[in-house]
PDB file of C-alpha atoms and ligand atoms in Angstrom:
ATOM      1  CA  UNK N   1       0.000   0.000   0.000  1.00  0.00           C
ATOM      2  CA  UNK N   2       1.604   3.699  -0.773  1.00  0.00           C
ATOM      3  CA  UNK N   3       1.076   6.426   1.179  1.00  0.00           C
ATOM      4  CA  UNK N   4       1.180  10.103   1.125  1.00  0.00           C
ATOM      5  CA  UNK N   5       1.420  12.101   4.486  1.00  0.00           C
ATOM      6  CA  UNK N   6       0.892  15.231   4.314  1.00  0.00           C
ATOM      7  CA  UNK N   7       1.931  17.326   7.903  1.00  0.00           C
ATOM      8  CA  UNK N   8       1.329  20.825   9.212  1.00  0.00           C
ATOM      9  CA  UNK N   9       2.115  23.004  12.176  1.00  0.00           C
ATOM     10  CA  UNK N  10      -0.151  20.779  14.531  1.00  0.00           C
ATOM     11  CA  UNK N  11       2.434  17.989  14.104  1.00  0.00           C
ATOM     12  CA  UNK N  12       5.552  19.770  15.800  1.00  0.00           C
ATOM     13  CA  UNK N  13       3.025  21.643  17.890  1.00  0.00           C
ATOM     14  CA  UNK N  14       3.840  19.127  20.556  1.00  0.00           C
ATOM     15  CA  UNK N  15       7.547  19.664  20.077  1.00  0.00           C
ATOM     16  CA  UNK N  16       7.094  23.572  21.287  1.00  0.00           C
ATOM     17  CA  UNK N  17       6.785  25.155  17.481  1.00  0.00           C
ATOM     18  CA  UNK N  18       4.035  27.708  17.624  1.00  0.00           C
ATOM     19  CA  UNK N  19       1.781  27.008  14.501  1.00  0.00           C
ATOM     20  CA  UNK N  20       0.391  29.626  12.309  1.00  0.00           C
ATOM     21  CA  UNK N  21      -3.538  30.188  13.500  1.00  0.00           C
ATOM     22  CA  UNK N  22      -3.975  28.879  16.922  1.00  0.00           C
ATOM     23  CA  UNK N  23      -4.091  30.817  19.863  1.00  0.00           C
ATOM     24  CA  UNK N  24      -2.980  34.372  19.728  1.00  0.00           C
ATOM     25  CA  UNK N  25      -1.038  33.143  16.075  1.00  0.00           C
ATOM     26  CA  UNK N  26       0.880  36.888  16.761  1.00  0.00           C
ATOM     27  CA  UNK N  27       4.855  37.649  16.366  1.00  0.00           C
ATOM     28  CA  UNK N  28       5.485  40.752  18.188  1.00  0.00           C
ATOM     29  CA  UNK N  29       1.951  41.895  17.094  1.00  0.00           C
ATOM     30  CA  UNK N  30       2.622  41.436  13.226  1.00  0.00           C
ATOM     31  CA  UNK N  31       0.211  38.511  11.497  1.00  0.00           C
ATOM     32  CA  UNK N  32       2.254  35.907  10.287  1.00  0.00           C
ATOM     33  CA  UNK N  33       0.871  36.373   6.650  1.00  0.00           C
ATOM     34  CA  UNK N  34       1.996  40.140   7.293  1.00  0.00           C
ATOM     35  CA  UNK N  35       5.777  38.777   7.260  1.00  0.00           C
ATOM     36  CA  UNK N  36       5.860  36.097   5.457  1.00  0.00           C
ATOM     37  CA  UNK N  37       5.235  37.904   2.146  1.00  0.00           C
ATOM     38  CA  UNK N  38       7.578  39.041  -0.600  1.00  0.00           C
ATOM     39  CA  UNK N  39       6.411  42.354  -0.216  1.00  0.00           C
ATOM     40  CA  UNK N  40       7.171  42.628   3.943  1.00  0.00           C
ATOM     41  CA  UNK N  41      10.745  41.149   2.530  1.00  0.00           C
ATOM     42  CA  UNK N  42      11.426  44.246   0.458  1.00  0.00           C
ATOM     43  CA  UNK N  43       9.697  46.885   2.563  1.00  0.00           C
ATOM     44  CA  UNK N  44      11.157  45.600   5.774  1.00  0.00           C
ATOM     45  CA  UNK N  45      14.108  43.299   4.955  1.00  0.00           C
ATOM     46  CA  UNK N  46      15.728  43.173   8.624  1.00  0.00           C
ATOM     47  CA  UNK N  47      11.715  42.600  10.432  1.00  0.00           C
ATOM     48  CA  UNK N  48      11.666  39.588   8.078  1.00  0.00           C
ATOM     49  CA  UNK N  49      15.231  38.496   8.717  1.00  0.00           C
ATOM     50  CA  UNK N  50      14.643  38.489  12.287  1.00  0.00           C
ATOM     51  CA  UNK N  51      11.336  36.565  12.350  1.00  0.00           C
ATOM     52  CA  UNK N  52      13.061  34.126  10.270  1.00  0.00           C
ATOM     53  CA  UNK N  53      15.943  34.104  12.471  1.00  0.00           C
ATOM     54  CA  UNK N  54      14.392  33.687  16.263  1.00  0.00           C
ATOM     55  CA  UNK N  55      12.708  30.607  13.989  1.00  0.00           C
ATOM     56  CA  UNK N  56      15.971  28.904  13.317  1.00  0.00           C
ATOM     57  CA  UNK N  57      17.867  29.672  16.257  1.00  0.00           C
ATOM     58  CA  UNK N  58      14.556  28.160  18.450  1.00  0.00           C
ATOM     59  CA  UNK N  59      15.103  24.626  16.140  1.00  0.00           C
ATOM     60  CA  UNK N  60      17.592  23.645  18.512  1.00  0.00           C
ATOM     61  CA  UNK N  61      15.897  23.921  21.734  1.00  0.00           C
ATOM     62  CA  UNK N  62      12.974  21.723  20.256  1.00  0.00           C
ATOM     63  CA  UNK N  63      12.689  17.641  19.397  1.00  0.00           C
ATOM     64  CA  UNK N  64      10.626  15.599  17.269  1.00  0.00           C
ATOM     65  CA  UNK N  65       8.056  13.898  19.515  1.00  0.00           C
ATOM     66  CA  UNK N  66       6.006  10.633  18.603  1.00  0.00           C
ATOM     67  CA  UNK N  67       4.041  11.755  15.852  1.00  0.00           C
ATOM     68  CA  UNK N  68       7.494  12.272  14.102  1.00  0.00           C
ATOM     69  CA  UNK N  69       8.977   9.688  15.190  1.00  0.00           C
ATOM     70  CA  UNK N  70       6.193   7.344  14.881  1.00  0.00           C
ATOM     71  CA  UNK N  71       6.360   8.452  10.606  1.00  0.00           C
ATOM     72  CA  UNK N  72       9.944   7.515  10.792  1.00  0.00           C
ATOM     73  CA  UNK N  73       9.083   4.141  11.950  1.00  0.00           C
ATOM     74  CA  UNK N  74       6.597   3.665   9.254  1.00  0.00           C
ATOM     75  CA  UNK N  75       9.172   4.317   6.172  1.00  0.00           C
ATOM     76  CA  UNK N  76      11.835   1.789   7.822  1.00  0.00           C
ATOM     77  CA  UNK N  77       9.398  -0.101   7.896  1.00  0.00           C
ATOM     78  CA  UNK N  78       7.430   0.464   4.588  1.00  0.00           C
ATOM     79  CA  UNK N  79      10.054   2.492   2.715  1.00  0.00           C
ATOM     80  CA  UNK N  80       9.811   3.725  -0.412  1.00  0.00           C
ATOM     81  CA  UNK N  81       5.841   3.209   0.071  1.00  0.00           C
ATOM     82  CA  UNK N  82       5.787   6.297   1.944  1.00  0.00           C
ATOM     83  CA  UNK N  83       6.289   9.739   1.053  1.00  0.00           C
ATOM     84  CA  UNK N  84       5.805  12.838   3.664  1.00  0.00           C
ATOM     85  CA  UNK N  85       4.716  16.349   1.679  1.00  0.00           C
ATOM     86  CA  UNK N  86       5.461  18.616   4.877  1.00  0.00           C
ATOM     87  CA  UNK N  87       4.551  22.446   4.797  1.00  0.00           C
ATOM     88  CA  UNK N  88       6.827  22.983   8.132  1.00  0.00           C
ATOM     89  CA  UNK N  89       9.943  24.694   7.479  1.00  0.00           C
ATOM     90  CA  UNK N  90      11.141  23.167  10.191  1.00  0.00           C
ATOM     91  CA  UNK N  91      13.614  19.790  10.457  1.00  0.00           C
ATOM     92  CA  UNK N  92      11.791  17.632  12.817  1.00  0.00           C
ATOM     93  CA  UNK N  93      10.747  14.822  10.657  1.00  0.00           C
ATOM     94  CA  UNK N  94      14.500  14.594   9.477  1.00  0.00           C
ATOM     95  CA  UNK N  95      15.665  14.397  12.725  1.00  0.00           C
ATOM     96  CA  UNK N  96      13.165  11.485  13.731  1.00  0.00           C
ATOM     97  CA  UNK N  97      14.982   9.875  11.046  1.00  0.00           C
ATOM     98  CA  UNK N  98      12.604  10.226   7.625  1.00  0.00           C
ATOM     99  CA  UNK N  99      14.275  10.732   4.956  1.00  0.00           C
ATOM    100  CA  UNK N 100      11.341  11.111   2.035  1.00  0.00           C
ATOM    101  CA  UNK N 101      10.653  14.697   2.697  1.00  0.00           C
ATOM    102  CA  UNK N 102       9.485  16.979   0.710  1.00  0.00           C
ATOM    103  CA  UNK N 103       9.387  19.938   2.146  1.00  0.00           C
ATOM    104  CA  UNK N 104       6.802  22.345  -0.007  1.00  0.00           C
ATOM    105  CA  UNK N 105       7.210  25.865   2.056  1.00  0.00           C
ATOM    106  CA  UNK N 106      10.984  25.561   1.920  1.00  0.00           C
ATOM    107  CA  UNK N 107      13.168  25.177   4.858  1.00  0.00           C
ATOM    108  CA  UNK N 108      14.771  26.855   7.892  1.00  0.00           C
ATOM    109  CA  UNK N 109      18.130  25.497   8.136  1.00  0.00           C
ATOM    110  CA  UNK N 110      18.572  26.718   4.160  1.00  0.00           C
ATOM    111  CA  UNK N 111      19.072  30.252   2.474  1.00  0.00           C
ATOM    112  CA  UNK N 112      18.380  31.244  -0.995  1.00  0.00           C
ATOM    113  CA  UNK N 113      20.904  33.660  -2.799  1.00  0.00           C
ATOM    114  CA  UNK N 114      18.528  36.153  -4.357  1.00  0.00           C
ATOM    115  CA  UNK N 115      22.078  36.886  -6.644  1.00  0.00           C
ATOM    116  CA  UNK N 116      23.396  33.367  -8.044  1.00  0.00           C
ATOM    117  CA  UNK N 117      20.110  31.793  -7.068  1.00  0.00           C
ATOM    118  CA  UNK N 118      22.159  29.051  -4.964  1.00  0.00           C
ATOM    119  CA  UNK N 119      20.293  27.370  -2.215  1.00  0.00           C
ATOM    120  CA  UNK N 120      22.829  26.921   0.929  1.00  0.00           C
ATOM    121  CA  UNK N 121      22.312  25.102   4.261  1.00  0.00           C
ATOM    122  CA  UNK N 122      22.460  27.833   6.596  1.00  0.00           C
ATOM    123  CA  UNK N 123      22.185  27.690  10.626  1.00  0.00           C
ATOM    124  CA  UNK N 124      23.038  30.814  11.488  1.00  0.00           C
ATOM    125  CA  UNK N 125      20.931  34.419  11.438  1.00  0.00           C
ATOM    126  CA  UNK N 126      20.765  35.925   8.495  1.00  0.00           C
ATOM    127  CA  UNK N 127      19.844  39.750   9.520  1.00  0.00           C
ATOM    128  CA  UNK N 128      23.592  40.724   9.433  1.00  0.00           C
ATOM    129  CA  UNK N 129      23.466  40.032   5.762  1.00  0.00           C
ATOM    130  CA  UNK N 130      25.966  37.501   5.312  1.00  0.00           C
ATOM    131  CA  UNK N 131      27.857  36.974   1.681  1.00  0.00           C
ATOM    132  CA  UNK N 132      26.444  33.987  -0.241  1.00  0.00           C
ATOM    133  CA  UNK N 133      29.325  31.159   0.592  1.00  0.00           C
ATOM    134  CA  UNK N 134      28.842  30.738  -3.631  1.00  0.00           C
ATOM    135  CA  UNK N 135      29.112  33.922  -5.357  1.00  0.00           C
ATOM    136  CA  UNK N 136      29.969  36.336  -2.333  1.00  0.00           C
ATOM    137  CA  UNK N 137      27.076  38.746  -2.618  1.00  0.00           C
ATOM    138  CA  UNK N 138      25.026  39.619   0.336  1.00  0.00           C
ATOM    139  CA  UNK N 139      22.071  38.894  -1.112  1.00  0.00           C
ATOM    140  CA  UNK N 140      20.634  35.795   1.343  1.00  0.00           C
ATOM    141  CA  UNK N 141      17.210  35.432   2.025  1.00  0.00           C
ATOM    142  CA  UNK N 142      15.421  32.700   4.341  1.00  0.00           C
ATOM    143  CA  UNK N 143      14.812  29.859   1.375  1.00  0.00           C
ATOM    144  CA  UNK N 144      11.017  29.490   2.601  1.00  0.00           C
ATOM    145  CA  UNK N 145       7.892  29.983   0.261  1.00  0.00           C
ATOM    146  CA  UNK N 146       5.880  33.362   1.108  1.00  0.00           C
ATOM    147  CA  UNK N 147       2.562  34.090   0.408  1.00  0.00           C
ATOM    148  CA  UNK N 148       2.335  34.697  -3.442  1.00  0.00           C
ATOM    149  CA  UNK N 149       5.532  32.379  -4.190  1.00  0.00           C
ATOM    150  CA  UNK N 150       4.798  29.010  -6.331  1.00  0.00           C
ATOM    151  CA  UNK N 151       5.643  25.529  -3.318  1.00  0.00           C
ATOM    152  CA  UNK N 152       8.498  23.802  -4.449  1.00  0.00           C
ATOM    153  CA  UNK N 153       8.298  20.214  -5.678  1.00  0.00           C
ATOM    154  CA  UNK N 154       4.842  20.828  -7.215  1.00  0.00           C
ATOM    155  CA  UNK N 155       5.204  17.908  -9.889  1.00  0.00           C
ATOM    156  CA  UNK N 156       6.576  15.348  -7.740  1.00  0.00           C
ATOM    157  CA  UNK N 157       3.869  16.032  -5.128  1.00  0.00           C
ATOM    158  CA  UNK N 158       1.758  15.452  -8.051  1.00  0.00           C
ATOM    159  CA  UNK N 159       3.298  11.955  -8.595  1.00  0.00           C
ATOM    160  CA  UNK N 160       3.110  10.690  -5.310  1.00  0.00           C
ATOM    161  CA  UNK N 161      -0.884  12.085  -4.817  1.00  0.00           C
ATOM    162  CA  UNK N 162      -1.523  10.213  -8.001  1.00  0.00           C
ATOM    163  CA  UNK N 163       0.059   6.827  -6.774  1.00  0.00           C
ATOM    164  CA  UNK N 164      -1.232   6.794  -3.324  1.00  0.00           C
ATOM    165  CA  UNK N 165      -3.288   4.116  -2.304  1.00  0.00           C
ATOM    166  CA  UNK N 166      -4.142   6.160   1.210  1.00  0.00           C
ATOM    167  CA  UNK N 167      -3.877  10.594   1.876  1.00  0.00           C
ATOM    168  CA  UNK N 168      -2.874  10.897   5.670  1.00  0.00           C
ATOM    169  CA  UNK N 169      -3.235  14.751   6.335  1.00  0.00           C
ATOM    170  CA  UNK N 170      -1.840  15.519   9.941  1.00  0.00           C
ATOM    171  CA  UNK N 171      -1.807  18.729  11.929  1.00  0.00           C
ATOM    172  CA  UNK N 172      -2.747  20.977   9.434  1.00  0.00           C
ATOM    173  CA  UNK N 173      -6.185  23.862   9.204  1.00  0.00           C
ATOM    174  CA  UNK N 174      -6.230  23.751   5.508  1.00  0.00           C
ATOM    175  CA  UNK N 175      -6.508  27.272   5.008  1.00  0.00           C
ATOM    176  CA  UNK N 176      -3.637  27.792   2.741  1.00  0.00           C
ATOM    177  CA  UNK N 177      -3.653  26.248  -0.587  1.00  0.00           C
ATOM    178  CA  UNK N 178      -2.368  24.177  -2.816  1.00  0.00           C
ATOM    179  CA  UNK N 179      -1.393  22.303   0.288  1.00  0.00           C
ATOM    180  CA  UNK N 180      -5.444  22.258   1.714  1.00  0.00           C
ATOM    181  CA  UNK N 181      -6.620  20.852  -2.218  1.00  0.00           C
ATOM    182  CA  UNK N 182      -4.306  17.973  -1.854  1.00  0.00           C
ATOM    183  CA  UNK N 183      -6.895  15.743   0.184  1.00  0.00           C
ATOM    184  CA  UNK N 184      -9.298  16.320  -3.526  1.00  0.00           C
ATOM    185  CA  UNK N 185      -6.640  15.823  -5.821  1.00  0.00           C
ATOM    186  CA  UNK N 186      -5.673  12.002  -4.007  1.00  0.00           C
ATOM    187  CA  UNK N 187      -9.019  11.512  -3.982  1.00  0.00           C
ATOM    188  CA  UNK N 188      -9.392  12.258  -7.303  1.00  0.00           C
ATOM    189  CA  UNK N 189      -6.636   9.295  -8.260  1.00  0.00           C
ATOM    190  CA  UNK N 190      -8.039   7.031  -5.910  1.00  0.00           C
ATOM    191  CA  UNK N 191      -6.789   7.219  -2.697  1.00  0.00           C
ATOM    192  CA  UNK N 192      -8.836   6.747   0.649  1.00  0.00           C
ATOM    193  CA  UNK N 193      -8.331   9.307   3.183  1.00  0.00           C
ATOM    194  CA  UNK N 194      -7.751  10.068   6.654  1.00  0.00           C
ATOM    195  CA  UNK N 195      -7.743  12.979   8.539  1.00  0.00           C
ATOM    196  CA  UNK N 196      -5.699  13.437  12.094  1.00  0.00           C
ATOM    197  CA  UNK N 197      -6.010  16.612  13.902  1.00  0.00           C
ATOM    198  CA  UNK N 198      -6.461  18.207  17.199  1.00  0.00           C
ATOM    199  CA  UNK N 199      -9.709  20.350  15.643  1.00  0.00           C
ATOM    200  CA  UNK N 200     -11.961  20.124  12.756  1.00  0.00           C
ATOM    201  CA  UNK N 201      -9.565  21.838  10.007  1.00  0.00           C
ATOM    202  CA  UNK N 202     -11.587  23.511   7.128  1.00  0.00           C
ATOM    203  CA  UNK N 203     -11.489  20.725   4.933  1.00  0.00           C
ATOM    204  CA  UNK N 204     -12.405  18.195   7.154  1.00  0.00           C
ATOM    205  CA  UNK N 205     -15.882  18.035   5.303  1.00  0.00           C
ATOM    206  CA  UNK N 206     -13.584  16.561   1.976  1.00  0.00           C
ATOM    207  CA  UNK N 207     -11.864  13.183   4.152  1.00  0.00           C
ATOM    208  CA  UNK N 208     -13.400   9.567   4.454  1.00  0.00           C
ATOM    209  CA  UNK N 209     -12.414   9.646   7.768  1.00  0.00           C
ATOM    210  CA  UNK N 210     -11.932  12.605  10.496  1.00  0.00           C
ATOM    211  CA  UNK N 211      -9.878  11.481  14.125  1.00  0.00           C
ATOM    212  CA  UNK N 212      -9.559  14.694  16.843  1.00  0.00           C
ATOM    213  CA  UNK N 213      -7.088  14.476  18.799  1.00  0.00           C
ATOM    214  CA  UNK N 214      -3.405  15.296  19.223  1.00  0.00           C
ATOM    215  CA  UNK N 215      -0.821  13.995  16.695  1.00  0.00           C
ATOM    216  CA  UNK N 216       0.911  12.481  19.582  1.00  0.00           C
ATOM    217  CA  UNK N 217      -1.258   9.747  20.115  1.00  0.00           C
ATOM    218  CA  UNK N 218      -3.610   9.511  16.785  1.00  0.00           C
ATOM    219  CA  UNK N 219      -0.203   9.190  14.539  1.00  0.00           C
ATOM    220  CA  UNK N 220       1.502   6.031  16.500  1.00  0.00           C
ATOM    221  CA  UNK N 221      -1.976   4.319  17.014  1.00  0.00           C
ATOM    222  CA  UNK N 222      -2.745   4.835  13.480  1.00  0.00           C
ATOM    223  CA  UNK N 223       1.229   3.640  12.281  1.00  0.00           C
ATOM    224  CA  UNK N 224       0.411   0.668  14.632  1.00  0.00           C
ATOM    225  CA  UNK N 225      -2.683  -0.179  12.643  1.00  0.00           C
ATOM    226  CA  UNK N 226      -0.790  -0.079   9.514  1.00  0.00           C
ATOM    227  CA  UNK N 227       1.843  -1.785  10.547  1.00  0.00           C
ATOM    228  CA  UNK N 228      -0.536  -4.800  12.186  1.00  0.00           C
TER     229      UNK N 228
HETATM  230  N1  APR E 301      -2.025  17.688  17.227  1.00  0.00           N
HETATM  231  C1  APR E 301      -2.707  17.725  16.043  1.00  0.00           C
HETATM  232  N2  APR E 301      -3.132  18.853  15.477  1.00  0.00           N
HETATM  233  C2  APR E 301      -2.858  20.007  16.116  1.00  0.00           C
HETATM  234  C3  APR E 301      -2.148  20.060  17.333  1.00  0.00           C
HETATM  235  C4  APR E 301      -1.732  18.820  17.907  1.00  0.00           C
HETATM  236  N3  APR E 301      -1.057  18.759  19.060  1.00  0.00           N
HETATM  237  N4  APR E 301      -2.050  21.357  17.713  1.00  0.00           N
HETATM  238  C5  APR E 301      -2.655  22.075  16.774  1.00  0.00           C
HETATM  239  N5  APR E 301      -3.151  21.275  15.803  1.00  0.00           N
HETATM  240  C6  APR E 301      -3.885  21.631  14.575  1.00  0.00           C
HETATM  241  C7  APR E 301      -4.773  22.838  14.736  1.00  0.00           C
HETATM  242  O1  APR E 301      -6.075  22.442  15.158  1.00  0.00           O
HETATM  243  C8  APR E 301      -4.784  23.406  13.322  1.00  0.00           C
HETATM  244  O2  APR E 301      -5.843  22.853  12.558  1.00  0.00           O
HETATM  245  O3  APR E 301      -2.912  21.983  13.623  1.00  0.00           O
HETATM  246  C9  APR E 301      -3.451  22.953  12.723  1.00  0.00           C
HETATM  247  C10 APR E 301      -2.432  24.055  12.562  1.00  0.00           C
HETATM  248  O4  APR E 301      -2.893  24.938  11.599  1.00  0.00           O
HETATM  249  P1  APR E 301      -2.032  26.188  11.091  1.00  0.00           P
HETATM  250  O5  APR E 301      -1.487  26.916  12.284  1.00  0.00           O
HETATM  251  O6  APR E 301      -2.885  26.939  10.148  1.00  0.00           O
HETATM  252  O7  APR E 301      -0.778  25.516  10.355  1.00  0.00           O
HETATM  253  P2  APR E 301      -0.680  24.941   8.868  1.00  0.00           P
HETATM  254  O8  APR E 301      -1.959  24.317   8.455  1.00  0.00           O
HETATM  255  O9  APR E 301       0.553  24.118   8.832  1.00  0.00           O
HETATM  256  O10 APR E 301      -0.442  26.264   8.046  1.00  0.00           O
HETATM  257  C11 APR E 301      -0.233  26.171   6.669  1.00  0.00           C
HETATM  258  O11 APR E 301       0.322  28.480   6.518  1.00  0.00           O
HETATM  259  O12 APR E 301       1.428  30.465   7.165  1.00  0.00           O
HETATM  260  C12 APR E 301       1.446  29.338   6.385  1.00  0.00           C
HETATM  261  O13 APR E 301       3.382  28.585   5.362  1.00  0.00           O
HETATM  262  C13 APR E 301       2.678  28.501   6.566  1.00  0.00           C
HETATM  263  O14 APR E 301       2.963  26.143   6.202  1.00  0.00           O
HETATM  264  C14 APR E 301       2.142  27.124   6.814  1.00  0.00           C
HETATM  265  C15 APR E 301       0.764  27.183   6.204  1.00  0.00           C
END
């Protein structure tokens, strides 16, 4: 059986990574969507960098926790039969030991030269406008997909909707789109689906199957049914 997961804030939620709309869903009273734009980017480049930065520098104070770690068990043992579309920048799933990522909204731990278009790994902040460690040009920005940028890995996302046999959507409201239309495109090819999630998201309506809870405990019971 394949298997496309797709995760959202909710999943690292128990990790300590705020997600987007819960709760107050404020950054030093500035929405999200207010700096996570192209246009915030060139109006206020160092506001941006230093969102982006507090971000990254809080990735090492956090761990995956058993929703991650319970998808990492799944691909050893199911392999290339599972594929995880995340839309969280950050690297929790990797380090719960997945390594079929694709990561649609880009990622913190890499910057984009906005010179020589090179995408780096990058740990460190970015406000102080580092050279690009390719072409030498200060020109860095966080290599994360704003508002009214085009996801990376569109086609191959595609692919693996089209060949899934089951759509797992985890954590996520389905407000923002093309991620939220993923549940109708699987469907669409096929697939059965099943939603896990702490509230009813806005697309709930659109899945077989709707579980509320936290990822914590719906993702290892449901690996463990899987898995038999
Ligand atoms: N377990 C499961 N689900 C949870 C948990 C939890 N412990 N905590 C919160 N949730 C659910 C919430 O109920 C909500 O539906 O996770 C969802 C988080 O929603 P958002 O904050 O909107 O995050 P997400 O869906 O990932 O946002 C999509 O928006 O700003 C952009 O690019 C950003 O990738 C992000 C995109």
């Amino acid at each position: 059986m394949r298997i496309a997961v797709l995760t959202g804030a909710g999943i690292s939620a128990e990790s300590g990574v705020p997600t987007f709309r819960d709760a107050d869903g404020l950054w030093e009273g500035h929405r999200v969507e207010d700096v996570a734009t192209p246009e915030a980017y060139a109006t206020q480049p160092d506001v941006v960098h230093r969102f982006y930065d507090e971000r990254r520098a809080a990735l090492v104070n956090v761990e995956p926790n058993p929703a991650h770690v319970a998808l990492a068990r799944l691909e050893d043992a199911i392999g290339e039969d599972l594929t995880i579309v995340t839309q969280n920048i950050d690297d929790l799933h990797e380090r719960a030991g997945s390594t079929r990522v694709l990561h649609m909204h880009g990622e913190l731990n890499s910057a984009l030269c906005r010179f020589c278009e090179a995408r780096v790994r990058w740990t460190g902040p970015l406000a102080d406008l580092p050279p690009c460690p390719n072409c030498g040009v200060p020109e860095l920005r966080p290599d994360v997909v704003w508002f009214g940028e085009v996801p990376y890995h569109l086609p191959e996302i595609e692919v693996v909707l089209a060949k899934a046999d089951l759509f797992v959507s985890v954590g996520t409201s389905g407000a923002v789109y093309p991620a939220a239309g993923f549940v109708q495109v699987a469907r669409m090819y096929g697939a059965r689906t099943l939603e896990l999630n702490l509230l009813t998201s806005d697309v709930s309506d659109l899945f077989l199957e709707s579980r509320l809870g936290r990822a914590g405990e719906l993702v290892p019971a449901w690996v463990d049914e899987v898995l038999g």
